[in-house]
Tab-separated table of C-alpha atoms in Angstrom:
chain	number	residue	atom	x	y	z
A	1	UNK	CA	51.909	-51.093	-30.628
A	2	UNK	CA	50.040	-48.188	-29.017
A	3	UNK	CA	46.533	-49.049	-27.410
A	4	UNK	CA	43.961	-45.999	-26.825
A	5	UNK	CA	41.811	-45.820	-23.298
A	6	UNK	CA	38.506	-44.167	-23.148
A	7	UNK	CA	37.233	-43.331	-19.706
A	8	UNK	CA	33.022	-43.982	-19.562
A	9	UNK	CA	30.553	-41.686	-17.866
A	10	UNK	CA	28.975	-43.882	-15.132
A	11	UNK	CA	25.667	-44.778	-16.640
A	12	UNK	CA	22.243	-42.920	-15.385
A	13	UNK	CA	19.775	-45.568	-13.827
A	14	UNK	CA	16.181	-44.694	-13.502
A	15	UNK	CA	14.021	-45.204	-10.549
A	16	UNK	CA	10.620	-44.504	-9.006
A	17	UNK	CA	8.886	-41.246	-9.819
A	18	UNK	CA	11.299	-40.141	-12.731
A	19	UNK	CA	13.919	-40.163	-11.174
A	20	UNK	CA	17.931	-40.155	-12.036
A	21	UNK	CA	21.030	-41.263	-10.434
A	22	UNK	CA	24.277	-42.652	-11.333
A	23	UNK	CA	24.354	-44.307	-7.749
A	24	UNK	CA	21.803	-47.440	-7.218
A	25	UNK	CA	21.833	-46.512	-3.833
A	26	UNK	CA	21.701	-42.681	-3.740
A	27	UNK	CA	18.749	-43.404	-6.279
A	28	UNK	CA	16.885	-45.853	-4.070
A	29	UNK	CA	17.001	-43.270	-0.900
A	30	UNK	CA	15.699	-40.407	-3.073
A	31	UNK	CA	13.343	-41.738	-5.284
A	32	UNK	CA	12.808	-45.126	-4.249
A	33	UNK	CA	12.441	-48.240	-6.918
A	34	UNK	CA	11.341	-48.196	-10.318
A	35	UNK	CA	8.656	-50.363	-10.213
A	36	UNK	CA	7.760	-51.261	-7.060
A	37	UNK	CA	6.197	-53.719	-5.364
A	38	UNK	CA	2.132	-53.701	-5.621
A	39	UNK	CA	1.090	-53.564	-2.001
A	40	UNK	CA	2.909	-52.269	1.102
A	41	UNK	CA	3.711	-55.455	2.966
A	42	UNK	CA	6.852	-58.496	1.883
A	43	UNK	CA	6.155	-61.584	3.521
A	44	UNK	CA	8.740	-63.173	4.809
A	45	UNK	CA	9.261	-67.366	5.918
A	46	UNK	CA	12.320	-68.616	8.013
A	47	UNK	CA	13.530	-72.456	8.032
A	48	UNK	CA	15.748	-72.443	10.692
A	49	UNK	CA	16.475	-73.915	13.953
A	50	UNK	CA	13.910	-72.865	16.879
A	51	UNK	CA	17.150	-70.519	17.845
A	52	UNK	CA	18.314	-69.462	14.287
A	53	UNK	CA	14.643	-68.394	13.113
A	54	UNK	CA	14.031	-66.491	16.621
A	55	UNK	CA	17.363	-64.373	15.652
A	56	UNK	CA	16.288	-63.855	12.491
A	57	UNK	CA	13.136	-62.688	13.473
A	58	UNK	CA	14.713	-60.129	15.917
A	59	UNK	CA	17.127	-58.892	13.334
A	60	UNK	CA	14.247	-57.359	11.315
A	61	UNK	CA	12.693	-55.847	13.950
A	62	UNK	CA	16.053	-54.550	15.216
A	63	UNK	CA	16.810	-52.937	11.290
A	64	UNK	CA	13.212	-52.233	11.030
A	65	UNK	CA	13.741	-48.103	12.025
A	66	UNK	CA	17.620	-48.037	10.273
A	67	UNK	CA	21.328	-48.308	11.345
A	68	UNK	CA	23.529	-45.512	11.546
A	69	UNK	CA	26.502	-45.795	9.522
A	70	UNK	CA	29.139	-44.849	11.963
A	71	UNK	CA	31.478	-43.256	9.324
A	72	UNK	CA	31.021	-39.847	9.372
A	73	UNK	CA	34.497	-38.713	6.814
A	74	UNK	CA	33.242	-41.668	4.101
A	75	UNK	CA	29.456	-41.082	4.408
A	76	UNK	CA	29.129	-41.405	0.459
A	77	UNK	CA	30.655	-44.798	0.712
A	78	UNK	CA	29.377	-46.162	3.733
A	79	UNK	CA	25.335	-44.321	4.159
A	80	UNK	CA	23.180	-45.097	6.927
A	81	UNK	CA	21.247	-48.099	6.632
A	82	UNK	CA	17.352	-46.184	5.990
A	83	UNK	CA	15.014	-49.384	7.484
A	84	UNK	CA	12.673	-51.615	6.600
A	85	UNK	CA	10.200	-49.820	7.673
A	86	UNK	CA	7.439	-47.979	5.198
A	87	UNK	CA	10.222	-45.551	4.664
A	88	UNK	CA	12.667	-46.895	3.298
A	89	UNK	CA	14.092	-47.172	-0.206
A	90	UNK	CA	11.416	-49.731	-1.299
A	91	UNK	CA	8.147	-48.480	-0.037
A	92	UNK	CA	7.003	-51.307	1.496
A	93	UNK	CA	7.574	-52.711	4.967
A	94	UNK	CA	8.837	-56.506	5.772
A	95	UNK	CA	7.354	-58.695	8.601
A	96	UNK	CA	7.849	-62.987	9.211
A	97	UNK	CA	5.170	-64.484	8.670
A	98	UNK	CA	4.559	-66.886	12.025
A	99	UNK	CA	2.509	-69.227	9.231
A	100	UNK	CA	5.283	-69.904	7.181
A	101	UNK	CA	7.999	-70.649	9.167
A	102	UNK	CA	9.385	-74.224	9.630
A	103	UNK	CA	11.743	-75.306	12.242
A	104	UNK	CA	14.706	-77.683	11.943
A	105	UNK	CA	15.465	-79.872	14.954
A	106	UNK	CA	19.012	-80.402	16.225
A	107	UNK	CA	18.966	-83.979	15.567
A	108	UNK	CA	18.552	-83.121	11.585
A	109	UNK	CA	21.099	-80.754	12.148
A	110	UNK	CA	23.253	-83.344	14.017
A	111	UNK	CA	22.710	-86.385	11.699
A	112	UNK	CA	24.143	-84.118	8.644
A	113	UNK	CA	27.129	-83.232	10.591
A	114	UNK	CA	27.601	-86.695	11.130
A	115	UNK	CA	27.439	-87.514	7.502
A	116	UNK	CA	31.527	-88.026	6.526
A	117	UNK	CA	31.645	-87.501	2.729
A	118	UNK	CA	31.194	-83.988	2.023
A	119	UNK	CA	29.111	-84.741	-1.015
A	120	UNK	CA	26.449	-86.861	0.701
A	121	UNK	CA	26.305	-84.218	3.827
A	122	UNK	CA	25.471	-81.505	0.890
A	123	UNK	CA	22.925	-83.583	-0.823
A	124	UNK	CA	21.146	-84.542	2.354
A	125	UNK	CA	21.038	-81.352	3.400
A	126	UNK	CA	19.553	-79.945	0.285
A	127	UNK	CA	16.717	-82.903	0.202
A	128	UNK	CA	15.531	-81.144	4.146
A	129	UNK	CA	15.379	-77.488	2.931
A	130	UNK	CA	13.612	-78.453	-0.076
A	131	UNK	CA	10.912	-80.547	1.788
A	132	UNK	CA	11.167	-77.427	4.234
A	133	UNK	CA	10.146	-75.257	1.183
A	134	UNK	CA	7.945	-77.645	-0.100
A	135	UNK	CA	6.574	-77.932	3.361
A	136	UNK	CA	5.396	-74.069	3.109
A	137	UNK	CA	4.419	-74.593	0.156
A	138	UNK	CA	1.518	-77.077	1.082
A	139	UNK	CA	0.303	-75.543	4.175
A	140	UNK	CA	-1.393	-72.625	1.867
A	141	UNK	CA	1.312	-69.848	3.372
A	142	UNK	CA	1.949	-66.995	0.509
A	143	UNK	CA	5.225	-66.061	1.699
A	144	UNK	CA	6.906	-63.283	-0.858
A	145	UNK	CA	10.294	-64.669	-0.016
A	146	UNK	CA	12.025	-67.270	2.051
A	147	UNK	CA	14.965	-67.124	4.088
A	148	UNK	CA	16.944	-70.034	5.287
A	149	UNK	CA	18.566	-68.948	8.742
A	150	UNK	CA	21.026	-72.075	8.607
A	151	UNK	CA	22.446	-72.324	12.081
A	152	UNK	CA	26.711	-72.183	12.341
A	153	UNK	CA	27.261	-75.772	12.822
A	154	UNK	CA	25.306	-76.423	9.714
A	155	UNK	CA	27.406	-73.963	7.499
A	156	UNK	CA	30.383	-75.161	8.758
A	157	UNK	CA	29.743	-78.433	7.227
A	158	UNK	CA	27.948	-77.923	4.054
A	159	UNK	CA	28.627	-74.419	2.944
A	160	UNK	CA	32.118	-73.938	4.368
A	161	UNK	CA	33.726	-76.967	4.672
A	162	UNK	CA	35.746	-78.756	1.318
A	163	UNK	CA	35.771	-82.457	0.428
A	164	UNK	CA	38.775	-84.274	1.923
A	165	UNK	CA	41.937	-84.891	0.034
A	166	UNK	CA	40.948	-88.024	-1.268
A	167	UNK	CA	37.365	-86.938	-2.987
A	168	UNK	CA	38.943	-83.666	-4.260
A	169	UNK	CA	41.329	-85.760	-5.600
A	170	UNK	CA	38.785	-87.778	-7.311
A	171	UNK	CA	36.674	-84.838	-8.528
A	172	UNK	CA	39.579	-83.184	-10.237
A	173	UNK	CA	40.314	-86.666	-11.494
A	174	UNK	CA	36.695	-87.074	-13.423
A	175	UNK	CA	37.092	-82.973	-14.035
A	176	UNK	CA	34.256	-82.402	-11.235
A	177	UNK	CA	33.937	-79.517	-9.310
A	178	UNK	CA	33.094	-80.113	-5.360
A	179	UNK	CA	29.515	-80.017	-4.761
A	180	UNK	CA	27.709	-76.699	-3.704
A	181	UNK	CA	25.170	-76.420	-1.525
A	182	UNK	CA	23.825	-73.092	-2.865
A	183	UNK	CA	23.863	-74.157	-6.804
A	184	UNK	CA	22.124	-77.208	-5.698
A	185	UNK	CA	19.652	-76.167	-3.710
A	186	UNK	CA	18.818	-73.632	-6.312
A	187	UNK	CA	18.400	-76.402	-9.157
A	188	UNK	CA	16.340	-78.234	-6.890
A	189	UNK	CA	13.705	-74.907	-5.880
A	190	UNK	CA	13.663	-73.546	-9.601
A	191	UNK	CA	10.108	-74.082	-10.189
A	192	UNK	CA	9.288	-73.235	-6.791
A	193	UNK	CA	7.253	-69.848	-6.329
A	194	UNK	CA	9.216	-68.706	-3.612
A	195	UNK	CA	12.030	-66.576	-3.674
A	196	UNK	CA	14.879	-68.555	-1.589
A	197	UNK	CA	18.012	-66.863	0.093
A	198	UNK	CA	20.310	-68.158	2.605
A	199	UNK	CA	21.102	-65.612	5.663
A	200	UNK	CA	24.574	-66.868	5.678
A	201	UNK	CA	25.228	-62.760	5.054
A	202	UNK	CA	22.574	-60.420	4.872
A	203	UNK	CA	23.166	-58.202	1.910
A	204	UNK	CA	24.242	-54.807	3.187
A	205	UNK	CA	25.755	-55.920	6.933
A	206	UNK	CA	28.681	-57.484	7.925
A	207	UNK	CA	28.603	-61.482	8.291
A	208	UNK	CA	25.941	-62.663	10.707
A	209	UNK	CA	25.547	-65.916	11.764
A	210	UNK	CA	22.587	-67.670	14.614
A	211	UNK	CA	24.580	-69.679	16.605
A	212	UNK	CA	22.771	-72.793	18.707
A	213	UNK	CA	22.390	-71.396	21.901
């Protein structure tokens, strides 16, 4: 049996001012997004620890003017980070908002870790960032996007950590898969008006983490 391949032409995207690129990023630098966002400012809210949100808060400031790359023989690959300043790819500039931030104490923190099923330390931990978001959302704070800044210990236990033998043995016994955090707290926000991401990785660095200091 013979089988014929067909190589594809990478695919043109469009972005802001008409322009063309087969590379989302390339495109983004040059021309910036498609349809951006009306007004020049994303507001950003932190639920973290007091330590966790003040990282956070120094993280944007520190990307704020760019990163160099560092790579200078895969440049195409690996570009300099432009900022998050007015600048960069998305025309707009991003600041945390001191209004809508909400801190987590370490005794919520520590009472989780305490919790010994994995499924019950995931589900309690999901019920205090959603009456953190909640939380925001009733003190009148118009946040464009919130950012939980979940300290170490935390995603150790509900984010990195696996059920014991015994429960994963009784999950794959009833066909169940181990409970996420993430898909669960997303189920549980999906009406909120808030976009919701975890800064367990910040999309375009390596792995960063806030740890308790």
């Amino acid at each position: 049996m013979m089988f014929k391949s067909r190589i594809f032409e990478e695919p043109v995207l469009e972005f802001g001012d008409g322009g063309q690129s087969p590379d989302p990023r390339q495109g983004l630098r040059e021309y910036g997004p498609l349809q951006p966002k009306a007004g020049d400012l994303v507001r950003i809210g932190v639920i973290g620890t007091e330590d966790t949100v003040e990282g956070f808060s120094e993280f944007i400031e520190e990307v704020a003017d760019g990163i160099e790359s560092g790579n200078e023989k895969l440049i195409n690959l690996n570009p300099d980070f432009p900022g998050l300043s007015n600048q960069n790819p998305f025309r707009c500039r991003f600041e945390v908002q001191s209004d809508a931030t909400v801190l987590v104490s370490k005794r919520q923190i520590n009472e989780i870790r305490k919790i010994a099923k994995h499924e019950d330390a995931v589900r309690t931990a999901v019920d205090l960032m959603a009456a953190q978001i909640a939380a925001i959302a009733e003190s009148g704070a118009k946040p464009d996007v919130i950012v939980l800044a979940l300290p170490l210990l935390l995603i150790e236990k509900v984010v990195n950590a696996k059920s014991d033998p015994e429960e994963e043995a009784a999950e794959e016994d009833a066909g169940d898969e181990p409970l996420n955090f993430r898909d669960l707290l997303k189920a549980r926000v999906l009406t909120s008006m808030f976009l919701v991401r975890s800064s367990g990785q910040i999309p375009g660095t390596t792995r960063r983490s806030f740890p308790e200091r």
